[in-house]
Short mmCIF file of C-alpha atoms in Angstrom, two decimals:
data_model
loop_
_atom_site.label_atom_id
_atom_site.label_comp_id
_atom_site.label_asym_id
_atom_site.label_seq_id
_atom_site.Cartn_x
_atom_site.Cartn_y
_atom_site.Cartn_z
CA UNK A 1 -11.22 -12.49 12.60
CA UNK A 2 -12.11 -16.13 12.11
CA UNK A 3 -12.50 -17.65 8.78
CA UNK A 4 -14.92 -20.50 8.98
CA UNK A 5 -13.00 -21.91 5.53
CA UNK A 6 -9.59 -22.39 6.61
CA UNK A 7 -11.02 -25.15 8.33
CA UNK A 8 -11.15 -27.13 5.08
CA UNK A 9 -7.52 -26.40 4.61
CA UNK A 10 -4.67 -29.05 6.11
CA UNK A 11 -1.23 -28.11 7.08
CA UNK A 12 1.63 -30.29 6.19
CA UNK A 13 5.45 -30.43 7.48
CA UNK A 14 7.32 -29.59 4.54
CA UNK A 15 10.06 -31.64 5.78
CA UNK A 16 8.52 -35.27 6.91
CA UNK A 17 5.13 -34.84 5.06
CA UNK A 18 3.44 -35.31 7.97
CA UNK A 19 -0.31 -34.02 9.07
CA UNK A 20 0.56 -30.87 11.36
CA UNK A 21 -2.96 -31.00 13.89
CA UNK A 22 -4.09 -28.85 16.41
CA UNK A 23 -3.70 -25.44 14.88
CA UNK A 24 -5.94 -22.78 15.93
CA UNK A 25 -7.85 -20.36 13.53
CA UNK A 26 -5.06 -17.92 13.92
CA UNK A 27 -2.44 -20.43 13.52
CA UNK A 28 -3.53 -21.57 9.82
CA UNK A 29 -4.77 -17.84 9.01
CA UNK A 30 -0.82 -16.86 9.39
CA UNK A 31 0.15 -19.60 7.33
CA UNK A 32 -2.15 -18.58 4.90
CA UNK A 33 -1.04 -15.50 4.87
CA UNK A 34 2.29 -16.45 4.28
CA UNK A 35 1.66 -18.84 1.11
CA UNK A 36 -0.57 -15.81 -0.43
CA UNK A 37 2.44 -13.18 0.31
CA UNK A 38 4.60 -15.74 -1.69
CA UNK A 39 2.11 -16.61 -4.44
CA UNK A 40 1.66 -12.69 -4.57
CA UNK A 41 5.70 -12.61 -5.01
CA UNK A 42 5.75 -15.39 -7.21
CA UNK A 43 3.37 -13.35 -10.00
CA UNK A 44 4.82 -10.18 -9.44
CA UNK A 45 8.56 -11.83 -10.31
CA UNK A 46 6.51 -13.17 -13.31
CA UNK A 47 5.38 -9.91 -14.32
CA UNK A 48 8.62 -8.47 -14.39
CA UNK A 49 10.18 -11.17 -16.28
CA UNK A 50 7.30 -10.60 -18.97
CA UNK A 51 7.88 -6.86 -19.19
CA UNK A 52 11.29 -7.11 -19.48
CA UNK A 53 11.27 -9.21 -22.44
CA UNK A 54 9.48 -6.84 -24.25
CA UNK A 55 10.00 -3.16 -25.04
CA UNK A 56 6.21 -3.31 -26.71
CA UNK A 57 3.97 -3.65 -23.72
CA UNK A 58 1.93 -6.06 -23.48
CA UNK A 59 -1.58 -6.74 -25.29
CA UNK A 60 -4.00 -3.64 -25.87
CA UNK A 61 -6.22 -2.82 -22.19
CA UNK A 62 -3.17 -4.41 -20.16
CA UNK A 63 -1.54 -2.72 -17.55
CA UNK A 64 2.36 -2.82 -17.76
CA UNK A 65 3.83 -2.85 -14.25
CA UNK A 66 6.75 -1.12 -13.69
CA UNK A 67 7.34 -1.89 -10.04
CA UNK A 68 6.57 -4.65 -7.95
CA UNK A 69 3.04 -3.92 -7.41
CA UNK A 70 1.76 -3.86 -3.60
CA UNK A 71 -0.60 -6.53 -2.15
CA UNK A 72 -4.16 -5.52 -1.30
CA UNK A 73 -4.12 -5.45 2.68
CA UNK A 74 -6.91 -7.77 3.86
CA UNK A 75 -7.64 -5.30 6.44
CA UNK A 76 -9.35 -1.25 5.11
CA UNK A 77 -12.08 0.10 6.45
CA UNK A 78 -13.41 3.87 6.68
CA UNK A 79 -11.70 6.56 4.94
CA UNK A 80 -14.07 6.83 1.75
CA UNK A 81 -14.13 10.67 2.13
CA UNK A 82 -10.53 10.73 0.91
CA UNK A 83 -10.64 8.26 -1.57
CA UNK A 84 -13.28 9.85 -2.98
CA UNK A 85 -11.03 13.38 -3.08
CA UNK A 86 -8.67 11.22 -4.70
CA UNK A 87 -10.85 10.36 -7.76
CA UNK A 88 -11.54 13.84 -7.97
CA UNK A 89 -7.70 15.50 -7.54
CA UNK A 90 -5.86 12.36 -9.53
CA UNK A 91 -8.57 11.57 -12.19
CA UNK A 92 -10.13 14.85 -13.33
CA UNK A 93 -7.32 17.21 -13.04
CA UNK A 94 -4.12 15.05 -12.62
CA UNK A 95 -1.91 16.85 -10.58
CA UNK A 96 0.23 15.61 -7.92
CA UNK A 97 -1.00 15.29 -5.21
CA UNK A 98 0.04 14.85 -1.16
CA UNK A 99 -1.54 12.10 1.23
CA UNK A 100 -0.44 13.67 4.50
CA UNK A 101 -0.45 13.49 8.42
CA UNK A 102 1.33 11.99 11.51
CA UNK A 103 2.87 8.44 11.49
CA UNK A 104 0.28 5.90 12.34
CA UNK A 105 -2.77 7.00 10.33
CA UNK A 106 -2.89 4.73 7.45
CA UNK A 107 -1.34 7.06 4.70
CA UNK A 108 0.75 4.27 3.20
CA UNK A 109 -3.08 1.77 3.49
CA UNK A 110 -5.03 4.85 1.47
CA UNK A 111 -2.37 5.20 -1.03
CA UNK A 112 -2.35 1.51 -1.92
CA UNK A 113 -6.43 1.16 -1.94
CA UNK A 114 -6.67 3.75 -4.32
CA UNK A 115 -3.91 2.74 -6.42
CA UNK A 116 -5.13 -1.02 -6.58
CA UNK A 117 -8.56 0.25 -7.46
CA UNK A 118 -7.12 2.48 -10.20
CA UNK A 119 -4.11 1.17 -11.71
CA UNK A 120 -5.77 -0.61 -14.42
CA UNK A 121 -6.85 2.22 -16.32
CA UNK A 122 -3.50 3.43 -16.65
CA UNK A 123 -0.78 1.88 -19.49
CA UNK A 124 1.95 1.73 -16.71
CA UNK A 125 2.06 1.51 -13.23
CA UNK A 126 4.28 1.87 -10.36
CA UNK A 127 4.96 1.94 -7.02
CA UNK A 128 7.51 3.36 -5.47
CA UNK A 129 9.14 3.33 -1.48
CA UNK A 130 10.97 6.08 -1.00
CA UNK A 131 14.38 5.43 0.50
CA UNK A 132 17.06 8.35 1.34
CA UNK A 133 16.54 9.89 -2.06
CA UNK A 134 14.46 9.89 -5.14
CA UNK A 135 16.92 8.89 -7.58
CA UNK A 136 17.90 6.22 -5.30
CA UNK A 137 14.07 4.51 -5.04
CA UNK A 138 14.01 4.99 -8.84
CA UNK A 139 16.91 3.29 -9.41
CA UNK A 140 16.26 0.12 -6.49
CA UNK A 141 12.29 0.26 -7.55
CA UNK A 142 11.50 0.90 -11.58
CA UNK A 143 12.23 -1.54 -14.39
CA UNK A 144 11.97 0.45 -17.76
CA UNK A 145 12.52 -0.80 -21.30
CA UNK A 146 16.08 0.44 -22.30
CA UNK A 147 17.16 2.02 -19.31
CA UNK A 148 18.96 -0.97 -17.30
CA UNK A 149 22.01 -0.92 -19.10
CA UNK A 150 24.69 -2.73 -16.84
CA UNK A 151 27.59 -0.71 -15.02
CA UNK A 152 25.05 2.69 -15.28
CA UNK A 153 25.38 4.54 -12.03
CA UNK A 154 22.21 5.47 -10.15
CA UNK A 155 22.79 8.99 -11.79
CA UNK A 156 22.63 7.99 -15.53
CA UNK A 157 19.79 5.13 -14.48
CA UNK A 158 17.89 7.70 -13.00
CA UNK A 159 17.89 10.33 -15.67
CA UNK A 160 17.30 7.71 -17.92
CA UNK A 161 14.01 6.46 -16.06
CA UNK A 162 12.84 10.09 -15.90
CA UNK A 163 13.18 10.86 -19.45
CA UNK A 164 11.42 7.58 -20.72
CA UNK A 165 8.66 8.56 -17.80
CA UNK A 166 8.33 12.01 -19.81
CA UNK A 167 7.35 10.51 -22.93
CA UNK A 168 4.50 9.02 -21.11
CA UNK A 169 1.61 12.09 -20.84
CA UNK A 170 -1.27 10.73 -18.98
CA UNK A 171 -0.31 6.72 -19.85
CA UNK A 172 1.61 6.11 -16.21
CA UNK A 173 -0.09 6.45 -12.74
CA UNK A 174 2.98 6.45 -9.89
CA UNK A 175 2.97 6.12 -6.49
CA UNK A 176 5.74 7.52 -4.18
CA UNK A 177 5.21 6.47 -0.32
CA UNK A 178 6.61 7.91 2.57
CA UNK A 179 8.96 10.67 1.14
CA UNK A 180 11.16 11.96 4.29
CA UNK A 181 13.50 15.23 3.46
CA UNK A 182 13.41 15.29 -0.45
CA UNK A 183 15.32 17.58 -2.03
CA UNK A 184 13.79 20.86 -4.21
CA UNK A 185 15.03 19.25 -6.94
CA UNK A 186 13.39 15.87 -6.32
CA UNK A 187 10.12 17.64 -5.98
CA UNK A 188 10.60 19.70 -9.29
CA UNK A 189 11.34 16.06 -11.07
CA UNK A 190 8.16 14.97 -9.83
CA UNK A 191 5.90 17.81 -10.74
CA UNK A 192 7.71 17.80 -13.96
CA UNK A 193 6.16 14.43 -14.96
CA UNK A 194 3.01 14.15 -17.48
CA UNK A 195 1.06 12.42 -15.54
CA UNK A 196 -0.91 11.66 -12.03
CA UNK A 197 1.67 10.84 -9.51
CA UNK A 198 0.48 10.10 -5.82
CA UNK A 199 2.99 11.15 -3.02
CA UNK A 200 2.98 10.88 1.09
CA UNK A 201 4.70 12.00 3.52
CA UNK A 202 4.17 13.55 6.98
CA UNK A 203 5.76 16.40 5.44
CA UNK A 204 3.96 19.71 3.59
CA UNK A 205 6.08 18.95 0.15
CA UNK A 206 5.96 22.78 -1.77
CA UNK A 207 3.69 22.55 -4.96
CA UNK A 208 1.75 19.43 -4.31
CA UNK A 209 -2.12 19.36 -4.06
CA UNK A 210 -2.11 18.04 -0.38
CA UNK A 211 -5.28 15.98 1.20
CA UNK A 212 -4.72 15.72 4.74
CA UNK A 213 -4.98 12.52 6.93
CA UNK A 214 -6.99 13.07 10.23
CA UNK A 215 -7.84 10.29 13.04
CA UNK A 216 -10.85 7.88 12.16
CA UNK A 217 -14.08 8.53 13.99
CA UNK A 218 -15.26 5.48 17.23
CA UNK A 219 -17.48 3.44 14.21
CA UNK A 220 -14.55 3.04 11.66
CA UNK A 221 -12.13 2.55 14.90
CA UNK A 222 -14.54 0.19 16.91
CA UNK A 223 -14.85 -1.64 13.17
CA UNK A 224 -10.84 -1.91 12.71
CA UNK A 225 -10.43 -3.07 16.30
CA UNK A 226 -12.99 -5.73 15.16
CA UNK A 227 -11.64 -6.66 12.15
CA UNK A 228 -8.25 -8.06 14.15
CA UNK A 229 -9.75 -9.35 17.77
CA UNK A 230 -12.23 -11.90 17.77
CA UNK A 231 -12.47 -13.19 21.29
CA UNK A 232 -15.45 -11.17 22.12
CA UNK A 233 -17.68 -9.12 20.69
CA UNK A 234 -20.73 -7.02 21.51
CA UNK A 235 -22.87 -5.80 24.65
CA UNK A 236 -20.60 -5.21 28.06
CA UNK A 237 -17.59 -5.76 25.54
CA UNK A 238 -18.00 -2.66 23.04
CA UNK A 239 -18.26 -0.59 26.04
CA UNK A 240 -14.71 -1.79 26.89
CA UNK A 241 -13.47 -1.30 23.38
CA UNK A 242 -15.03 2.31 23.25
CA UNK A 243 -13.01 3.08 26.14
CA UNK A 244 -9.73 1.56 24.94
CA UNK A 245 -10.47 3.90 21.75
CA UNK A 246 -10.42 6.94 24.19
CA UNK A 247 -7.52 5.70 25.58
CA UNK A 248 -5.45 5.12 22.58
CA UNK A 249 -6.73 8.38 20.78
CA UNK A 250 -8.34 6.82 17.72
CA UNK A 251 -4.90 6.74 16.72
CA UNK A 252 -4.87 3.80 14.04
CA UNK A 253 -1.93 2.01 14.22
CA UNK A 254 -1.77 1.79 17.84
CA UNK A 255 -5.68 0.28 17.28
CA UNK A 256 -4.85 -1.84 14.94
CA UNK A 257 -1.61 -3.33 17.80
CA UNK A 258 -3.87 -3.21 20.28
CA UNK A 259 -6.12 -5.62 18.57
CA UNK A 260 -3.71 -8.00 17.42
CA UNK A 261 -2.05 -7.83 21.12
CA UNK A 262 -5.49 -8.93 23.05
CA UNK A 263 -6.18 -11.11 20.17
CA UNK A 264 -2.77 -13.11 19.98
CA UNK A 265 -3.22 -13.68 23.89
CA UNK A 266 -6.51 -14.36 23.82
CA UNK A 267 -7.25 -11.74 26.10
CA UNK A 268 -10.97 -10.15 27.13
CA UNK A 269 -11.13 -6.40 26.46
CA UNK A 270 -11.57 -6.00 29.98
#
């Protein structure tokens, strides 16, 4: 959508210094986007740096992060039913607990709202893409005090990362996105731990507390649409939009493309 203060903001060539003119609201909003991804970067390397320092933690009420944390997406709407039964599941009881449903439906956007909201009430934090295998992700994702000791193999790292994590009861809230074909012994490790871990997957994964993902209703899809295509808006136009929502299934990526599609071209709904 347009943001009526990036107008105040000037874009310069970073190679003659020059005024760059003529960009349009989407133009500068990318570039924006770019120098907050970096900034974002930039604190997170920071972070690390700090943590790693120190086997202490840092001062008392401070989260130590044990991951590169993910950025707040500019762009949530809907879905406070499950967040809600995630403050339930996660807070109250602490189990671990499932985020799943088809590709497409924002699992991955839930997971990181609730952990940005929540992450600060924990000692430790982490989160964690899951790639191939779990020991794998461990070892390419978490940075623990005393278990990077050079030449380890992603074997000893891993163990070594899992026992530190178990002398952590209720201090360390984890996130594990988008596990694909985990082994039984990878889910055992992760019900093992002492503390609220967050999973998803498309998959049923045996002994996790699983909230399902469903499609968002025409409001929250109409509203998403919205949030991304800016060309028109209202009367003869949110009939067209309520149609393209039929058309699409309510299915939210494919929303969410659509918008950015119509919007990029400059496109009417029609």
């Amino acid at each position: 959508p347009k943001v009526a203060w990036i107008k105040g903001f000037q874009a310069f060539n970073a190679e003659t210094g020059g005024e760059l003119s003529g960009l349009t609201d989407y133009e500068a909003e990318c570039l924006l986007t770019k120098v907050a991804e970096k900034v974002h970067e930039l604190l997170n390397d920071d972070l690390q740096k700090t943590h790693t320092r120190t086997t202490t933690g840092w001062g008392k009420g401070e989260t130590v992060p044990l991951t590169r944390l993910p950025m707040k997406s500019p762009v949530f709407v809907g879905r406070d039913d499950i967040l809600k039964d995630l403050d339930r599941l996660l807070i109250e009881n602490k189990p671990t607990v499932l985020v799943n449903g088809m590709g497409g439906l924002g699992k991955t956007e839930i997971c990181r709202e609730w952990f940005l909201r929540h992450y600060h009430r924990f000692p430790y934090a982490g989160w964690v893409d899951y790639t191939g295998s779990l020991d794998q992700s461990f070892f390419t994702s978490l940075t623990l005090p005393g278990t990077d000791s050079p030449g380890d193999t992603v074997a000893e790292r891993y163990r070594a990362v899992v026992s530190f994590l178990e002398t952590k009861p209720g201090q360390v809230l984890l996130v594990v996105d988008n596990i694909e074909d985990p082994e039984p012994w990878e889910l055992d490790d992760l019900r093992r731990l002492p503390f609220p871990v967050l999973a998803s997957s498309r998959e049923t994964l045996h002994g996790f507390t699983e909230r399902s993902v469903d499609k968002m209703d025409m409001t929250y899809c109409k509203e998403l649409f919205y949030r991304y295509y800016d060309v028109e808006r209202g009367g003869e136009a949110d009939g067209y939009v309520e149609k393209v929502m039929e058309l699409c299934g309510f299915h939210t990526l494919t929303v969410e493309l659509l918008a950015r599609t119509a919007r990029n071209a400059a496109q009417p709904v029609q």
